[in-house]
Short mmCIF file of C-alpha atoms and ligand atoms in Angstrom, two decimals:
data_model
loop_
_atom_site.label_atom_id
_atom_site.label_comp_id
_atom_site.label_asym_id
_atom_site.label_seq_id
_atom_site.Cartn_x
_atom_site.Cartn_y
_atom_site.Cartn_z
CA MET B 37 114.28 127.93 98.22
CA HIS B 38 117.01 130.52 98.00
CA ASP B 39 119.57 129.02 95.64
CA ASN B 40 121.44 132.29 95.31
CA LEU B 41 124.64 131.14 97.00
CA PRO B 42 127.85 131.15 94.99
CA PRO B 43 127.97 127.52 93.87
CA THR B 44 131.82 127.40 93.60
CA PRO B 45 134.10 127.39 90.55
CA ALA B 46 133.23 123.76 89.64
CA SER B 47 129.55 124.65 89.15
CA LYS B 48 130.42 127.20 86.47
CA THR B 49 130.38 124.38 83.99
CA GLU B 50 127.11 123.46 82.37
CA MET B 51 127.12 120.00 83.89
CA SER B 52 127.51 121.40 87.38
CA ALA B 53 124.77 123.96 86.89
CA GLU B 54 122.38 121.28 85.61
CA LEU B 55 123.20 118.98 88.48
CA TRP B 56 122.91 121.79 91.01
CA ASN B 57 119.49 122.85 89.73
CA SER B 58 118.12 119.32 89.49
CA ALA B 59 119.30 118.58 93.04
CA VAL B 60 117.55 121.69 94.34
CA ARG B 61 114.35 120.55 92.57
CA VAL B 62 114.49 117.11 94.20
CA LEU B 63 114.92 118.65 97.64
CA ASP B 64 112.07 121.05 96.99
CA THR B 65 109.76 118.20 95.95
CA ASN B 66 110.68 116.01 98.91
CA TRP B 67 110.19 118.71 101.57
CA ALA B 68 107.16 117.83 103.71
CA GLY B 69 106.58 120.99 105.75
CA ASP B 70 108.86 120.34 108.71
CA HIS B 71 111.01 117.46 107.48
CA MET B 72 112.40 115.89 104.31
CA VAL B 73 111.25 112.47 103.08
CA PRO B 74 114.00 110.32 101.50
CA SER B 75 111.67 109.65 98.55
CA ARG B 76 107.96 110.44 98.13
CA ARG B 77 106.76 106.96 97.16
CA LEU B 78 109.18 104.45 98.71
CA TYR B 79 109.99 106.22 102.00
CA PRO B 80 107.16 108.62 102.95
CA HIS B 81 108.34 109.40 106.54
CA GLN B 82 111.50 110.94 108.04
CA TRP B 83 114.58 108.71 108.37
CA SER B 84 117.36 109.35 110.86
CA TRP B 85 120.68 109.13 109.02
CA ASP B 86 119.06 110.43 105.83
CA ALA B 87 118.24 113.65 107.72
CA ALA B 88 121.93 114.09 108.53
CA PHE B 89 123.18 113.60 104.95
CA ILE B 90 120.35 115.75 103.65
CA ALA B 91 121.12 118.61 106.07
CA ILE B 92 124.76 118.70 104.96
CA GLY B 93 123.78 119.55 101.37
CA LEU B 94 120.56 121.42 102.08
CA ALA B 95 122.59 123.88 104.18
CA TYR B 96 123.90 125.46 100.94
CA VAL B 97 120.48 126.35 99.59
CA ASN B 98 118.21 126.53 102.60
CA PRO B 99 119.91 126.45 106.01
CA THR B 100 116.60 127.08 107.78
CA ARG B 101 115.18 123.84 106.37
CA ALA B 102 118.39 121.96 107.18
CA TRP B 103 118.10 122.98 110.84
CA ARG B 104 114.34 122.32 110.85
CA ASP B 105 114.88 118.78 109.57
CA LEU B 106 117.43 118.02 112.31
CA ARG B 107 115.18 119.64 114.93
CA SER B 108 112.15 117.57 113.83
CA LEU B 109 114.22 114.42 114.22
CA PHE B 110 115.58 115.30 117.65
CA GLU B 111 112.16 116.38 118.90
CA ALA B 112 111.36 112.66 118.59
CA GLN B 113 114.41 111.59 120.64
CA TRP B 114 113.54 109.08 123.36
CA PRO B 115 114.15 109.90 127.07
CA ASP B 116 117.00 107.34 127.09
CA GLY B 117 118.79 109.30 124.34
CA ARG B 118 118.05 107.04 121.37
CA VAL B 119 117.16 108.82 118.15
CA PRO B 120 114.60 106.69 116.31
CA HIS B 121 115.42 105.41 112.84
CA ILE B 122 112.04 106.61 111.49
CA VAL B 123 109.87 109.46 112.74
CA PHE B 124 106.41 108.70 111.41
CA ASP B 125 104.40 111.38 109.67
CA PRO B 126 100.89 111.19 111.18
CA ALA B 127 99.48 112.45 107.86
CA THR B 128 100.74 109.34 106.04
CA ALA B 129 98.52 106.24 105.98
CA GLU B 130 99.62 103.09 107.84
CA GLY B 131 99.66 101.16 104.58
CA ASP B 132 101.99 103.53 102.77
CA TYR B 133 105.11 102.04 104.33
CA PHE B 134 105.75 98.64 105.89
CA PRO B 135 106.46 98.24 108.74
CA GLY B 136 104.40 101.26 109.77
CA PRO B 137 103.52 102.87 113.13
CA ALA B 138 101.00 100.25 114.28
CA PHE B 139 103.46 97.43 113.67
CA TRP B 140 106.22 99.09 115.73
CA ASP B 141 103.65 100.04 118.38
CA VAL B 142 106.00 102.36 120.26
CA PRO B 143 104.48 103.70 123.52
CA ALA B 144 104.02 107.42 124.20
CA TYR B 145 107.08 109.17 125.65
CA GLY B 146 107.83 112.75 126.69
CA ASN B 147 105.22 114.88 124.95
CA ARG B 148 105.01 112.49 121.98
CA ALA B 149 101.92 110.47 121.21
CA ALA B 150 102.18 106.67 120.97
CA ARG B 151 103.23 105.18 117.62
CA GLY B 152 105.21 108.26 116.62
CA SER B 153 108.45 106.50 115.74
CA THR B 154 110.25 103.19 115.46
CA GLY B 155 112.21 101.80 118.43
CA ILE B 156 115.51 101.17 116.65
CA ILE B 157 118.28 103.57 115.67
CA GLN B 158 120.58 104.35 112.73
CA PRO B 159 124.24 105.45 112.47
CA PRO B 160 124.76 108.65 114.51
CA MET B 161 125.70 110.94 111.60
CA HIS B 162 124.00 113.91 113.25
CA ALA B 163 126.86 115.54 115.17
CA ILE B 164 128.87 115.49 111.95
CA ALA B 165 125.90 117.03 110.13
CA ALA B 166 125.25 119.67 112.81
CA TRP B 167 128.85 120.83 112.64
CA GLU B 168 128.90 120.85 108.82
CA VAL B 169 125.59 122.75 108.62
CA TYR B 170 126.91 125.24 111.17
CA ARG B 171 130.09 125.79 109.15
CA ARG B 172 128.13 126.36 105.96
CA ALA B 173 125.31 128.40 107.49
CA SER B 174 127.51 130.72 109.52
CA ALA B 175 129.21 131.74 106.27
CA HIS B 176 125.86 133.02 104.92
CA GLY B 177 125.61 136.30 106.80
CA ALA B 178 124.37 137.53 110.18
CA ASN B 179 120.85 136.05 110.22
CA CYS B 180 121.95 132.59 109.21
CA GLY B 181 124.81 132.82 111.70
CA GLN B 182 122.47 133.65 114.56
CA GLU B 183 120.05 130.89 113.64
CA ALA B 184 122.98 128.48 113.37
CA ARG B 185 124.20 129.36 116.86
CA THR B 186 120.72 128.91 118.38
CA GLU B 187 120.20 125.57 116.64
CA LEU B 188 123.67 124.31 117.55
CA GLU B 189 123.08 125.18 121.21
CA TRP B 190 119.72 123.38 121.13
CA LEU B 191 121.17 120.28 119.47
CA TYR B 192 124.39 119.90 121.47
CA PRO B 193 122.99 118.31 124.70
CA ARG B 194 120.72 116.10 122.60
CA LEU B 195 123.65 114.89 120.49
CA VAL B 196 125.57 114.16 123.70
CA ALA B 197 122.61 112.13 125.02
CA GLN B 198 122.51 110.18 121.74
CA GLN B 199 126.20 109.29 122.09
CA ARG B 200 125.69 108.33 125.74
CA TYR B 201 122.88 105.94 124.82
CA LEU B 202 124.97 104.25 122.14
CA THR B 203 128.18 103.94 124.17
CA THR B 204 126.49 102.68 127.36
CA ASP B 205 123.09 100.99 126.78
CA ARG B 206 124.29 99.59 123.45
CA ASN B 207 127.71 98.45 124.70
CA LEU B 208 126.31 94.92 124.61
CA GLY B 209 129.64 93.25 123.85
CA ARG B 210 131.30 95.06 126.82
CA GLY B 211 134.27 96.02 124.67
CA GLY B 212 133.53 99.73 124.34
CA LEU B 213 131.67 99.63 121.01
CA ALA B 214 127.98 99.99 120.16
CA SER B 215 126.05 96.96 118.89
CA ILE B 216 123.30 97.14 116.34
CA VAL B 217 120.40 94.80 117.12
CA HIS B 218 118.69 94.94 113.71
CA PRO B 219 120.26 95.16 110.23
CA TRP B 220 118.13 98.28 109.59
CA GLU B 221 120.14 99.98 112.36
CA SER B 222 123.25 99.81 110.19
CA GLY B 223 121.58 101.68 107.32
CA LEU B 224 123.24 98.99 105.13
CA ASP B 225 120.25 96.69 105.50
CA ASN B 226 120.98 93.50 103.53
CA SER B 227 124.78 93.84 103.51
CA PRO B 228 126.62 90.50 103.28
CA ALA B 229 128.36 91.64 106.49
CA TRP B 230 125.37 90.24 108.45
CA ASP B 231 124.91 86.96 106.55
CA GLU B 232 126.52 84.74 109.23
CA ALA B 233 124.79 86.51 112.11
CA MET B 234 121.45 86.51 110.26
CA ALA B 235 121.70 82.76 109.61
CA ASN B 236 121.14 82.33 113.36
CA VAL B 237 117.99 84.48 113.32
CA PRO B 238 114.79 82.43 112.97
CA ALA B 239 113.13 82.97 109.57
CA ASP B 240 109.36 82.58 109.49
CA LEU B 241 108.13 83.27 105.96
CA ALA B 242 104.54 82.99 107.20
CA LEU B 243 105.05 86.40 108.86
CA LEU B 244 104.91 87.90 105.37
CA THR B 245 101.41 86.63 104.79
CA THR B 246 100.10 88.53 107.82
CA HIS B 247 102.44 91.50 107.19
CA ARG B 248 102.60 92.51 103.52
CA ARG B 249 105.70 94.15 102.05
CA ARG B 250 104.83 97.52 100.59
CA ASP B 251 108.31 98.20 99.08
CA LEU B 252 107.64 95.70 96.26
CA ASP B 253 104.63 97.75 95.08
CA VAL B 254 106.93 100.64 94.24
CA SER B 255 110.31 99.00 93.59
CA HIS B 256 111.73 96.10 91.60
CA ALA B 257 111.99 92.87 93.65
CA ALA B 258 115.46 92.12 92.22
CA HIS B 259 116.71 95.48 93.57
CA ARG B 260 115.42 94.96 97.12
CA PRO B 261 116.14 92.57 100.03
CA THR B 262 114.60 89.10 99.64
CA ASP B 263 111.48 87.73 101.40
CA LEU B 264 113.77 85.60 103.54
CA ASP B 265 115.57 88.78 104.67
CA TYR B 266 112.25 90.50 105.37
CA SER B 267 110.89 87.59 107.40
CA ARG B 268 113.95 87.91 109.65
CA TYR B 269 113.66 91.72 109.77
CA VAL B 270 110.06 91.42 110.92
CA GLY B 271 110.91 88.70 113.44
CA LEU B 272 113.69 90.84 114.96
CA VAL B 273 111.32 93.78 115.40
CA LEU B 274 108.83 91.49 117.16
CA SER B 275 111.62 90.23 119.43
CA TYR B 276 112.83 93.75 120.41
CA ARG B 277 109.28 95.06 120.69
CA ALA B 278 108.30 92.26 123.10
CA ASP B 279 110.12 94.01 125.98
CA GLY B 280 109.30 97.57 124.95
CA TYR B 281 112.62 98.00 123.11
CA ALA B 282 114.56 97.67 126.39
CA ASP B 283 118.30 97.00 126.09
CA ALA B 284 119.07 95.56 129.53
CA GLY B 285 119.73 91.83 129.19
CA LEU B 286 118.97 92.01 125.46
CA LEU B 287 121.77 89.63 124.45
CA ASP B 288 120.05 86.78 126.28
CA ARG B 289 116.72 87.15 124.51
CA HIS B 290 117.52 88.61 121.07
CA ALA B 291 119.15 86.71 118.21
CA PHE B 292 121.05 89.53 116.49
CA ALA B 293 123.77 91.76 117.96
CA VAL B 294 126.65 92.94 115.78
CA GLU B 295 129.43 95.51 116.08
CA CYS B 296 129.67 97.19 112.68
CA PRO B 297 132.89 99.01 111.69
CA ALA B 298 130.99 101.69 109.74
CA PHE B 299 128.51 102.40 112.54
CA ASN B 300 131.26 102.60 115.14
CA SER B 301 133.49 104.78 112.94
CA ILE B 302 130.63 107.23 112.55
CA LEU B 303 130.15 107.07 116.32
CA ALA B 304 133.83 107.97 116.83
CA ALA B 305 133.82 110.67 114.14
CA ALA B 306 130.72 112.13 115.83
CA GLU B 307 132.81 112.62 119.00
CA LEU B 308 135.30 114.65 116.97
CA SER B 309 132.51 116.84 115.62
CA LEU B 310 131.14 117.20 119.16
CA ALA B 311 134.61 118.34 120.25
CA GLN B 312 134.47 121.07 117.62
CA ILE B 313 130.93 122.04 118.61
CA ALA B 314 131.84 122.14 122.33
CA ARG B 315 134.85 124.35 121.61
CA GLU B 316 132.66 126.68 119.56
CA LEU B 317 130.14 126.86 122.41
CA GLY B 318 132.90 127.76 124.89
CA LEU B 319 133.11 124.36 126.62
CA PRO B 320 136.82 123.43 126.40
CA ALA B 321 136.74 120.69 129.06
CA GLU B 322 133.87 118.96 127.26
CA ALA B 323 135.73 119.33 123.97
CA ALA B 324 138.73 117.51 125.46
CA ALA B 325 136.47 114.74 126.79
CA HIS B 326 134.93 114.24 123.32
CA ARG B 327 138.38 113.99 121.76
CA ASP B 328 139.38 111.38 124.35
CA ARG B 329 136.25 109.36 123.63
CA ALA B 330 137.01 109.45 119.89
CA GLU B 331 140.45 108.04 120.63
CA GLN B 332 139.04 105.32 122.89
CA LEU B 333 136.50 104.32 120.27
CA THR B 334 139.20 104.19 117.59
CA THR B 335 141.32 101.94 119.82
CA ALA B 336 138.34 99.62 120.45
CA ILE B 337 137.51 99.47 116.71
CA VAL B 338 141.09 98.42 115.94
CA LYS B 339 141.21 95.92 118.80
CA ARG B 340 137.89 94.25 118.09
CA LEU B 341 137.16 94.62 114.36
CA TRP B 342 140.51 94.55 112.53
CA ASN B 343 141.40 91.35 110.71
CA PRO B 344 145.15 91.24 109.99
CA ALA B 345 144.59 88.36 107.55
CA THR B 346 142.41 90.44 105.20
CA GLY B 347 143.98 93.81 106.06
CA THR B 348 140.58 95.40 106.60
CA PHE B 349 137.78 95.70 109.17
CA HIS B 350 134.88 93.28 109.58
CA ALA B 351 131.61 93.12 111.51
CA LEU B 352 131.76 91.22 114.82
CA ASP B 353 128.91 88.89 115.79
CA VAL B 354 128.62 89.52 119.54
CA HIS B 355 126.84 86.17 120.13
CA THR B 356 129.56 84.02 118.56
CA GLY B 357 132.58 86.33 118.95
CA LYS B 358 133.38 85.77 115.24
CA LEU B 359 134.26 88.33 112.59
CA SER B 360 132.22 88.19 109.39
CA PRO B 361 134.31 86.87 106.45
CA ALA B 362 132.63 89.27 103.96
CA ASN B 363 134.62 92.17 102.48
CA CYS B 364 132.14 95.05 102.55
CA VAL B 365 132.41 98.80 102.17
CA SER B 366 131.74 99.07 105.93
CA GLY B 367 135.20 97.57 106.48
CA LEU B 368 136.84 100.52 104.72
CA LEU B 369 135.01 103.26 106.63
CA PRO B 370 137.36 103.44 109.65
CA LEU B 371 139.42 105.47 107.17
CA MET B 372 137.34 108.40 108.49
CA LEU B 373 139.26 108.27 111.76
CA PRO B 374 142.31 110.54 112.03
CA ASP B 375 143.88 108.45 114.84
CA LEU B 376 143.92 105.24 112.83
CA PRO B 377 147.51 103.83 112.86
CA ALA B 378 149.36 104.63 109.60
CA GLU B 379 149.93 100.97 108.65
CA LEU B 380 146.21 100.28 108.91
CA VAL B 381 145.44 103.31 106.73
CA GLU B 382 147.85 101.96 104.11
CA SER B 383 146.26 98.54 104.30
CA ILE B 384 142.74 99.95 103.80
CA MET B 385 144.03 101.96 100.84
CA THR B 386 145.51 98.78 99.31
CA GLU B 387 142.15 97.05 99.73
CA MET B 388 140.26 100.02 98.28
CA ARG B 389 142.56 100.20 95.25
CA SER B 390 142.31 96.44 94.66
CA GLU B 391 140.02 94.73 92.12
CA ARG B 392 137.62 94.08 95.00
CA PHE B 393 136.64 97.75 95.22
CA GLY B 394 137.94 100.73 93.16
CA LEU B 395 136.37 104.21 92.88
CA PRO B 396 133.48 104.84 93.25
CA VAL B 397 133.42 102.13 95.88
CA PRO B 398 130.70 99.45 95.52
CA SER B 399 128.93 98.24 98.65
CA TYR B 400 130.51 94.77 98.41
CA ASP B 401 133.59 92.99 97.05
CA ARG B 402 133.28 92.98 93.23
CA THR B 403 135.07 89.61 93.03
CA ALA B 404 132.83 87.77 95.52
CA ALA B 405 130.81 84.89 94.06
CA ASP B 406 127.58 86.42 95.40
CA PHE B 407 128.33 90.03 94.36
CA ASP B 408 124.99 91.27 93.06
CA THR B 409 125.03 94.34 90.81
CA MET B 410 121.36 95.16 91.44
CA ARG B 411 120.45 94.14 94.95
CA TYR B 412 120.64 97.06 97.32
CA TRP B 413 123.63 96.85 99.70
CA ARG B 414 125.05 93.67 98.10
CA GLY B 415 126.90 95.36 95.21
CA PRO B 416 125.49 98.71 94.02
CA VAL B 417 127.26 102.05 94.53
CA TRP B 418 125.71 104.40 97.11
CA ILE B 419 126.51 108.11 97.25
CA ASN B 420 126.40 108.47 101.05
CA VAL B 421 129.05 105.83 101.76
CA ASN B 422 131.24 107.17 98.97
CA TRP B 423 130.87 110.62 100.52
CA LEU B 424 132.15 109.13 103.79
CA ILE B 425 135.01 107.37 101.99
CA ARG B 426 135.97 110.68 100.41
CA ARG B 427 135.98 112.28 103.83
CA GLY B 428 138.37 109.53 104.96
CA LEU B 429 140.63 110.12 101.96
CA LEU B 430 140.78 113.82 102.83
CA VAL B 431 141.42 113.14 106.53
CA HIS B 432 144.54 111.17 105.60
CA GLY B 433 145.76 113.52 102.88
CA PHE B 434 144.92 111.41 99.78
CA ARG B 435 143.86 114.50 97.87
CA ASP B 436 144.16 113.13 94.33
CA GLU B 437 141.99 110.12 95.07
CA ALA B 438 139.52 112.30 96.97
CA GLU B 439 139.20 114.52 93.90
CA GLU B 440 138.94 111.50 91.58
CA LEU B 441 136.12 110.18 93.75
CA ARG B 442 134.36 113.56 93.92
CA LEU B 443 134.35 113.84 90.14
CA ALA B 444 133.27 110.21 89.71
CA MET B 445 130.26 110.78 91.97
CA VAL B 446 129.33 114.06 90.26
CA ARG B 447 129.49 112.38 86.82
CA LEU B 448 127.54 109.34 88.01
CA VAL B 449 124.63 111.41 89.32
CA HIS B 450 124.68 113.88 86.43
CA ARG B 451 124.52 111.10 83.83
CA ASN B 452 122.00 108.89 85.58
CA GLY B 453 119.90 111.05 87.88
CA HIS B 454 119.40 111.41 91.64
CA PHE B 455 118.82 107.70 92.20
CA GLU B 456 118.99 105.88 95.49
CA TYR B 457 121.85 103.61 94.29
CA PHE B 458 123.68 102.77 91.07
CA HIS B 459 124.75 99.69 89.09
CA PRO B 460 128.47 99.30 89.89
CA ALA B 461 129.45 98.54 86.26
CA THR B 462 127.05 100.52 84.05
CA GLY B 463 126.07 103.35 86.44
CA GLU B 464 122.38 102.68 85.75
CA GLY B 465 120.20 104.29 88.43
CA LEU B 466 118.41 101.84 90.76
CA GLY B 467 115.80 102.10 93.52
CA ALA B 468 114.02 105.40 94.16
CA PRO B 469 114.59 107.89 91.28
CA THR B 470 114.44 111.18 93.21
CA PHE B 471 116.31 110.34 96.36
CA SER B 472 117.03 113.13 98.82
CA TRP B 473 120.52 112.27 100.11
CA THR B 474 121.83 111.74 96.58
CA ALA B 475 120.56 115.23 95.67
CA ALA B 476 121.81 116.87 98.88
CA LEU B 477 125.27 115.30 98.75
CA SER B 478 125.54 116.27 95.08
CA LEU B 479 125.21 119.88 96.18
CA ASP B 480 127.93 119.33 98.74
CA LEU B 481 130.22 117.66 96.19
CA LEU B 482 129.69 120.52 93.74
CA ALA B 483 130.32 123.13 96.41
CA ASP B 484 133.27 121.08 97.66
CA ARG B 485 133.51 122.54 101.15
CA SER B 486 133.33 119.17 102.85
CA VAL B 487 136.98 118.99 103.94
CA PRO B 488 136.87 118.13 107.67
CA THR B 489 138.57 120.77 109.82
CA TYR B 490 140.83 118.16 111.45
CA VAL B 491 142.26 117.11 108.09
CA LYS B 492 146.00 116.23 108.20
CA ALA B 493 148.41 118.39 106.23
CA GLY B 494 148.93 116.84 102.77
C1 LIG F 285 114.62 100.59 106.21
C2 LIG F 285 115.62 105.52 103.88
C3 LIG F 285 116.30 104.22 104.27
C4 LIG F 285 117.82 104.38 104.46
C5 LIG F 285 118.54 103.04 104.60
C6 LIG F 285 118.13 102.16 103.42
C7 LIG F 285 116.61 102.00 103.36
C8 LIG F 285 114.74 101.18 104.80
C9 LIG F 285 114.01 100.28 103.82
O1 LIG F 285 116.01 103.28 103.24
O2 LIG F 285 116.14 101.31 104.52
O3 LIG F 285 115.12 101.51 107.14
O4 LIG F 285 112.77 100.29 103.85
O5 LIG F 285 114.65 99.56 103.05
O6 LIG F 285 118.76 100.93 103.49
O7 LIG F 285 119.93 103.25 104.63
O8 LIG F 285 118.08 105.15 105.61
O9 LIG F 285 116.28 106.10 102.80
#
């Protein structure tokens, strides 16, 4: 890896240099030839939204690998535009991750062999990543600039197809937003935001006798989703798989469909990045269309997911038409959207500053009776969502809090290591110990060039 880039004034300190070097080592270890694994033992394939967060940081030290990772992912894009949540590494044994390729049993498509990916998706972070990698890489001299241009041109139509799939085939609620049809699609797997919707999903614990969880071999059971969660996860895959992962008429035959505020905010923010990419590629009419779509998505998020009673956003269960009562970090993420009405921005800020959250932001309301400091997305602090929150703070000109959050994240990772997630009170590292997006985003936080170009004047 060429880590010879100027790592910014902040990294002149010893702490920053140590963190920078350790992050580079993690990314070196987790590189698998043409893609990055999130973690060698727990997640031995390529994951979709991980690739986006990883590329954003990797671009500082190895732009060629950052582009390669995104390209590997999009080479596995389905003809309908969906970008699979996992691209399976054929060199990894079926038993090394559950559920593996044979369980998903995805048919061959395009020039891809059968069983090459899963059939579900993850939040569409990739347009944001492509634009951020381009901005970083084009600053690294002529060769990197040329490579960046070629890669951006290759990715652009594929990113547009991804957005099209999500805003049309996945507009299951007919209100202009994308539904997720499996909690894994949110990336926030066992978030309390799905508890009500998941209660209506049949749970068959016997499924776990025929299909054995592999995550518990390499991770602590108290830090992972429960068996009850997993029995529903497996059941939902079987339900979607039964019709070849088709979306037409899905609401009538599938028990889980939810509009998530975080997923849809990323979808809208992706349109803004696509507008910037289109302008860069000399496509002004397309740029304007992307900006319009971002505005429409923002309007739909406000109309469908805002709860005036709590002053924050909540997940909508498309089957029942009800908003989830849980206060989760996903409800704060519409802060990323520059067109969010000012009074809603203020209300989110009040919620974020309240005893329920605070910086760094935990994944769930600290005051909730079932707040769980250890268990995955039900309490712990995650670096990727805090990175998104920081982006939102910058978009709306909250520079002091953005800097407070940046420093809090840098300190957390420096003190505890490049863990997958962190105990929200003690900072203890939890889950996988050498986790790629934590390392990559640490580089980005140290380099501190992540201010979106559409940031409002402070
Ligand atoms: C299921 C890889 C992924 C992340 C998700 C995180 C976790 C998988 C799992 O790991 O999910 O997709 O096995 O628990 O929740 O956000 O993309 O890092």
